[in-house]
């Protein structure tokens, strides 16, 4: 745990880039987040059939591309032929599913920090964790704040901790479990990322009181964000980072 380079995130982190304004998990979405003034973004990573990490949320292709089937059955060459923008709006026609490499290069140009969520396709959890950790270790630009890795999958976080102990890790949860502190300790995580709709002020106080960071998703309403900040959350992850526009 002590090996981790703990990042200080700003209070607002763009979700899947700026998913309210541009097709999620694309380079256009990262650019949009930066253009709206976000300093950090969150995005999801998974492996293609040939083991290349790309930015993608679902196990299936149909919601966010013009194809059907499983991402895990699709090679990088095939993935790169898909349109990942048209489903969102005509102006994004031709937008591609980016590799993690390409996303890092884009972050570097934009000066954006990132919360890299590892969301493995079923059956390749360890391989996904190891591969994403290796890429972050090898390619993360020195001029950016250190990345923050998160996952709903405890095994993924344990694997990242073993292969790249310096990477800061956060456990993602929908509802905060009663044994949250033991889980964070076991996994060497210094932060909990919890879904906002189930969060209570008591839980925020308990997590913050034990010295852990607490970030919350997905918050798209400014009044809700204001309440959450009053409770003490460290950051909100938002599809509309521009709506939040809170100080640092
Ligand atoms: O990392 C926060 C949030 O992205 C987790 O949920 O499903 O949007 O990846 P999801
Ligand atoms: Mg995510």
Short mmCIF file of C-alpha atoms and ligand atoms in Angstrom, two decimals:
data_model
loop_
_atom_site.label_atom_id
_atom_site.label_comp_id
_atom_site.label_asym_id
_atom_site.label_seq_id
_atom_site.Cartn_x
_atom_site.Cartn_y
_atom_site.Cartn_z
CA UNK A 1 0.00 0.00 0.00
CA UNK A 2 2.76 2.40 0.95
CA UNK A 3 4.38 1.89 -2.47
CA UNK A 4 1.49 3.61 -4.23
CA UNK A 5 1.84 7.05 -5.72
CA UNK A 6 -1.43 8.50 -4.46
CA UNK A 7 -2.92 11.05 -6.84
CA UNK A 8 -4.90 14.05 -5.73
CA UNK A 9 -7.81 14.19 -8.09
CA UNK A 10 -9.72 17.38 -8.74
CA UNK A 11 -13.26 17.53 -7.37
CA UNK A 12 -14.78 16.81 -10.77
CA UNK A 13 -13.75 13.89 -12.99
CA UNK A 14 -15.26 13.44 -16.45
CA UNK A 15 -17.09 10.09 -16.82
CA UNK A 16 -16.02 7.99 -19.84
CA UNK A 17 -14.45 11.25 -21.00
CA UNK A 18 -17.40 13.60 -21.13
CA UNK A 19 -20.08 11.02 -21.96
CA UNK A 20 -22.92 13.51 -21.84
CA UNK A 21 -21.45 15.47 -24.73
CA UNK A 22 -19.57 12.96 -26.89
CA UNK A 23 -19.57 9.21 -27.50
CA UNK A 24 -18.22 7.56 -24.35
CA UNK A 25 -14.70 6.15 -24.18
CA UNK A 26 -13.54 7.74 -27.45
CA UNK A 27 -10.75 10.22 -28.17
CA UNK A 28 -13.48 12.75 -29.02
CA UNK A 29 -14.87 12.29 -25.52
CA UNK A 30 -11.45 12.89 -23.94
CA UNK A 31 -11.01 16.03 -26.06
CA UNK A 32 -14.47 17.25 -25.13
CA UNK A 33 -13.77 16.77 -21.42
CA UNK A 34 -10.60 18.83 -21.73
CA UNK A 35 -12.38 21.49 -23.78
CA UNK A 36 -15.03 21.76 -21.04
CA UNK A 37 -12.34 22.40 -18.46
CA UNK A 38 -12.06 18.96 -16.86
CA UNK A 39 -8.59 18.17 -15.52
CA UNK A 40 -9.22 14.43 -15.04
CA UNK A 41 -11.30 11.80 -16.80
CA UNK A 42 -12.44 8.30 -16.02
CA UNK A 43 -12.63 5.65 -18.76
CA UNK A 44 -13.17 1.88 -19.03
CA UNK A 45 -10.65 -0.61 -20.35
CA UNK A 46 -11.05 -4.16 -21.69
CA UNK A 47 -9.07 -6.50 -23.96
CA UNK A 48 -9.78 -7.33 -27.58
CA UNK A 49 -9.70 -11.00 -28.67
CA UNK A 50 -5.98 -10.62 -29.42
CA UNK A 51 -5.24 -9.12 -26.02
CA UNK A 52 -4.95 -5.40 -26.78
CA UNK A 53 -6.38 -2.99 -24.19
CA UNK A 54 -9.01 -0.64 -25.62
CA UNK A 55 -11.45 1.88 -24.15
CA UNK A 56 -14.82 0.14 -23.99
CA UNK A 57 -17.57 -0.29 -21.42
CA UNK A 58 -19.85 -3.18 -22.41
CA UNK A 59 -19.03 -6.84 -23.07
CA UNK A 60 -21.14 -6.53 -26.24
CA UNK A 61 -20.57 -4.25 -29.22
CA UNK A 62 -24.12 -3.22 -30.05
CA UNK A 63 -24.85 -0.30 -27.74
CA UNK A 64 -21.85 1.83 -28.69
CA UNK A 65 -20.82 0.62 -32.15
CA UNK A 66 -22.38 -0.32 -35.48
CA UNK A 67 -21.67 -4.04 -34.95
CA UNK A 68 -23.01 -6.89 -32.83
CA UNK A 69 -21.24 -9.62 -30.91
CA UNK A 70 -18.73 -9.78 -28.11
CA UNK A 71 -15.72 -7.50 -27.79
CA UNK A 72 -13.83 -10.50 -26.41
CA UNK A 73 -14.36 -12.31 -29.74
CA UNK A 74 -13.27 -9.34 -31.85
CA UNK A 75 -9.65 -8.66 -32.84
CA UNK A 76 -8.10 -5.22 -32.69
CA UNK A 77 -8.06 -5.00 -36.48
CA UNK A 78 -11.81 -5.73 -36.53
CA UNK A 79 -12.55 -3.38 -33.64
CA UNK A 80 -10.74 -0.56 -35.38
CA UNK A 81 -13.07 -0.83 -38.35
CA UNK A 82 -16.14 -0.16 -36.21
CA UNK A 83 -17.90 3.17 -35.95
CA UNK A 84 -18.05 4.16 -32.29
CA UNK A 85 -19.52 7.61 -32.78
CA UNK A 86 -22.56 7.41 -35.01
CA UNK A 87 -24.79 5.83 -32.32
CA UNK A 88 -24.31 9.03 -30.31
CA UNK A 89 -24.70 11.67 -33.00
CA UNK A 90 -24.13 12.14 -36.70
CA UNK A 91 -21.29 14.60 -36.10
CA UNK A 92 -19.24 11.81 -34.48
CA UNK A 93 -19.49 9.45 -37.47
CA UNK A 94 -16.15 7.71 -38.02
CA UNK A 95 -15.01 7.95 -34.41
CA UNK A 96 -13.08 4.78 -33.51
CA UNK A 97 -12.67 2.62 -30.44
CA UNK A 98 -9.29 3.81 -29.16
CA UNK A 99 -6.51 1.61 -27.86
CA UNK A 100 -5.26 2.44 -24.38
CA UNK A 101 -2.00 3.47 -26.07
CA UNK A 102 -3.82 6.01 -28.22
CA UNK A 103 -5.80 7.30 -25.25
CA UNK A 104 -2.62 7.83 -23.23
CA UNK A 105 -1.06 9.73 -26.13
CA UNK A 106 -4.19 11.91 -26.27
CA UNK A 107 -4.17 12.51 -22.51
CA UNK A 108 -0.54 13.53 -22.82
CA UNK A 109 -1.36 16.17 -25.42
CA UNK A 110 -4.39 17.40 -23.49
CA UNK A 111 -2.67 17.36 -20.09
CA UNK A 112 -5.47 15.27 -18.58
CA UNK A 113 -5.12 12.99 -15.57
CA UNK A 114 -7.03 9.71 -15.59
CA UNK A 115 -8.89 7.20 -13.51
CA UNK A 116 -8.41 4.03 -15.55
CA UNK A 117 -11.21 1.60 -14.75
CA UNK A 118 -10.39 -2.03 -15.53
CA UNK A 119 -13.60 -3.74 -16.55
CA UNK A 120 -12.53 -7.16 -17.84
CA UNK A 121 -14.58 -9.32 -20.16
CA UNK A 122 -15.57 -12.53 -18.34
CA UNK A 123 -12.79 -15.10 -18.16
CA UNK A 124 -9.84 -12.79 -18.86
CA UNK A 125 -9.74 -10.87 -15.59
CA UNK A 126 -6.10 -11.54 -14.71
CA UNK A 127 -4.82 -11.03 -18.23
CA UNK A 128 -6.69 -7.72 -18.48
CA UNK A 129 -5.33 -6.51 -15.15
CA UNK A 130 -1.76 -7.47 -16.01
CA UNK A 131 -1.88 -6.01 -19.50
CA UNK A 132 -3.41 -2.67 -18.49
CA UNK A 133 -0.94 -2.37 -15.60
CA UNK A 134 1.98 -3.08 -17.95
CA UNK A 135 0.84 -0.44 -20.42
CA UNK A 136 0.35 2.16 -17.70
CA UNK A 137 3.75 1.37 -16.27
CA UNK A 138 5.52 1.54 -19.62
CA UNK A 139 3.72 4.43 -21.26
CA UNK A 140 2.33 6.81 -18.67
CA UNK A 141 3.72 10.29 -19.43
CA UNK A 142 5.91 11.70 -16.69
CA UNK A 143 4.33 15.15 -16.99
CA UNK A 144 0.84 13.88 -16.08
CA UNK A 145 -0.35 13.17 -12.54
CA UNK A 146 0.07 9.48 -11.71
CA UNK A 147 -2.94 7.45 -12.90
CA UNK A 148 -5.54 5.97 -10.58
CA UNK A 149 -6.69 2.42 -11.35
CA UNK A 150 -10.14 1.26 -10.24
CA UNK A 151 -12.24 -1.87 -10.62
CA UNK A 152 -15.36 -3.53 -9.30
CA UNK A 153 -13.35 -6.78 -9.45
CA UNK A 154 -11.27 -7.46 -6.33
CA UNK A 155 -9.12 -10.01 -8.17
CA UNK A 156 -8.20 -7.39 -10.75
CA UNK A 157 -7.07 -4.97 -8.05
CA UNK A 158 -5.02 -7.68 -6.35
CA UNK A 159 -3.34 -8.55 -9.65
CA UNK A 160 -2.54 -4.89 -10.36
CA UNK A 161 -1.13 -4.59 -6.84
CA UNK A 162 1.19 -7.51 -7.51
CA UNK A 163 2.32 -6.53 -10.98
CA UNK A 164 2.61 -2.76 -10.47
CA UNK A 165 2.44 -1.92 -6.75
CA UNK A 166 3.16 1.74 -7.43
CA UNK A 167 -0.19 2.17 -9.23
CA UNK A 168 -2.78 3.75 -6.92
CA UNK A 169 -5.90 1.61 -6.69
CA UNK A 170 -9.53 2.25 -5.78
CA UNK A 171 -12.27 -0.32 -5.17
CA UNK A 172 -15.50 0.37 -7.04
CA UNK A 173 -18.79 -0.54 -5.37
CA UNK A 174 -22.45 0.07 -6.01
CA UNK A 175 -23.40 -0.07 -2.32
CA UNK A 176 -20.73 0.31 0.35
CA UNK A 177 -20.49 -3.09 2.06
CA UNK A 178 -20.31 -3.41 5.85
CA UNK A 179 -16.76 -4.78 5.63
CA UNK A 180 -15.48 -2.04 3.32
CA UNK A 181 -12.45 -1.24 5.43
CA UNK A 182 -11.24 -4.86 5.59
CA UNK A 183 -11.70 -5.15 1.83
CA UNK A 184 -9.70 -1.98 1.16
CA UNK A 185 -6.96 -3.15 3.52
CA UNK A 186 -6.79 -6.61 1.91
CA UNK A 187 -6.48 -5.07 -1.54
CA UNK A 188 -4.13 -2.25 -0.55
CA UNK A 189 -6.60 0.34 -1.81
CA UNK A 190 -6.54 3.86 -0.43
CA UNK A 191 -9.84 4.88 -2.00
CA UNK A 192 -13.41 3.76 -2.41
CA UNK A 193 -15.44 4.76 -5.48
CA UNK A 194 -19.13 4.33 -4.68
CA UNK A 195 -22.34 4.84 -6.60
CA UNK A 196 -23.91 8.12 -5.51
CA UNK A 197 -27.50 6.98 -5.36
CA UNK A 198 -26.93 4.63 -2.43
CA UNK A 199 -24.52 6.84 -0.50
CA UNK A 200 -25.35 8.29 2.95
CA UNK A 201 -23.66 11.11 4.86
CA UNK A 202 -22.77 8.61 7.62
CA UNK A 203 -20.93 6.39 5.16
CA UNK A 204 -19.00 9.34 3.74
CA UNK A 205 -17.98 10.41 7.24
CA UNK A 206 -16.92 6.85 8.14
CA UNK A 207 -14.76 6.34 5.04
CA UNK A 208 -13.20 9.81 5.17
CA UNK A 209 -12.77 9.48 8.94
CA UNK A 210 -10.54 6.45 8.42
CA UNK A 211 -8.36 8.39 6.00
CA UNK A 212 -9.59 6.88 2.72
CA UNK A 213 -10.58 8.93 -0.30
CA UNK A 214 -14.21 8.61 -1.36
CA UNK A 215 -15.23 9.45 -4.90
CA UNK A 216 -18.70 8.93 -6.25
CA UNK A 217 -20.42 8.26 -9.58
CA UNK A 218 -22.31 9.12 -11.70
CA UNK A 219 -23.33 12.61 -10.64
CA UNK A 220 -24.91 14.78 -13.30
CA UNK A 221 -26.98 17.12 -11.17
CA UNK A 222 -25.30 20.17 -9.68
CA UNK A 223 -27.50 20.26 -6.57
CA UNK A 224 -26.71 16.61 -5.87
CA UNK A 225 -22.99 17.30 -6.26
CA UNK A 226 -23.27 20.20 -3.85
CA UNK A 227 -24.90 17.94 -1.26
CA UNK A 228 -22.26 15.24 -1.75
CA UNK A 229 -19.43 17.75 -1.35
CA UNK A 230 -21.10 19.05 1.82
CA UNK A 231 -21.03 15.46 3.08
CA UNK A 232 -17.29 15.38 2.39
CA UNK A 233 -16.82 13.37 -0.81
CA UNK A 234 -13.49 14.00 -2.48
CA UNK A 235 -14.73 13.98 -6.07
CA UNK A 236 -17.74 13.39 -8.29
CA UNK A 237 -17.45 11.50 -11.57
CA UNK A 238 -19.77 13.15 -14.07
CA UNK A 239 -20.94 12.78 -17.68
CA UNK A 240 -21.29 16.58 -17.64
CA UNK A 241 -18.18 17.91 -15.93
CA UNK A 242 -19.09 21.40 -17.15
CA UNK A 243 -22.33 21.31 -15.12
CA UNK A 244 -20.38 20.64 -11.94
CA UNK A 245 -17.75 23.39 -12.35
CA UNK A 246 -16.69 23.36 -8.71
CA UNK A 247 -13.41 24.82 -7.57
CA UNK A 248 -10.32 22.56 -7.89
O1 LIG B 1 -15.68 4.46 -12.40
C1 LIG B 1 -16.95 4.93 -12.12
C2 LIG B 1 -17.99 4.35 -13.05
O2 LIG B 1 -17.52 4.45 -14.35
C3 LIG B 1 -18.33 2.91 -12.73
O3 LIG B 1 -19.42 2.45 -13.44
O4 LIG B 1 -20.49 1.20 -15.28
O5 LIG B 1 -19.99 3.62 -15.54
O6 LIG B 1 -18.16 1.95 -15.54
P1 LIG B 1 -19.51 2.30 -15.02
MG1 LIG B 2 -16.43 3.23 -15.67
#
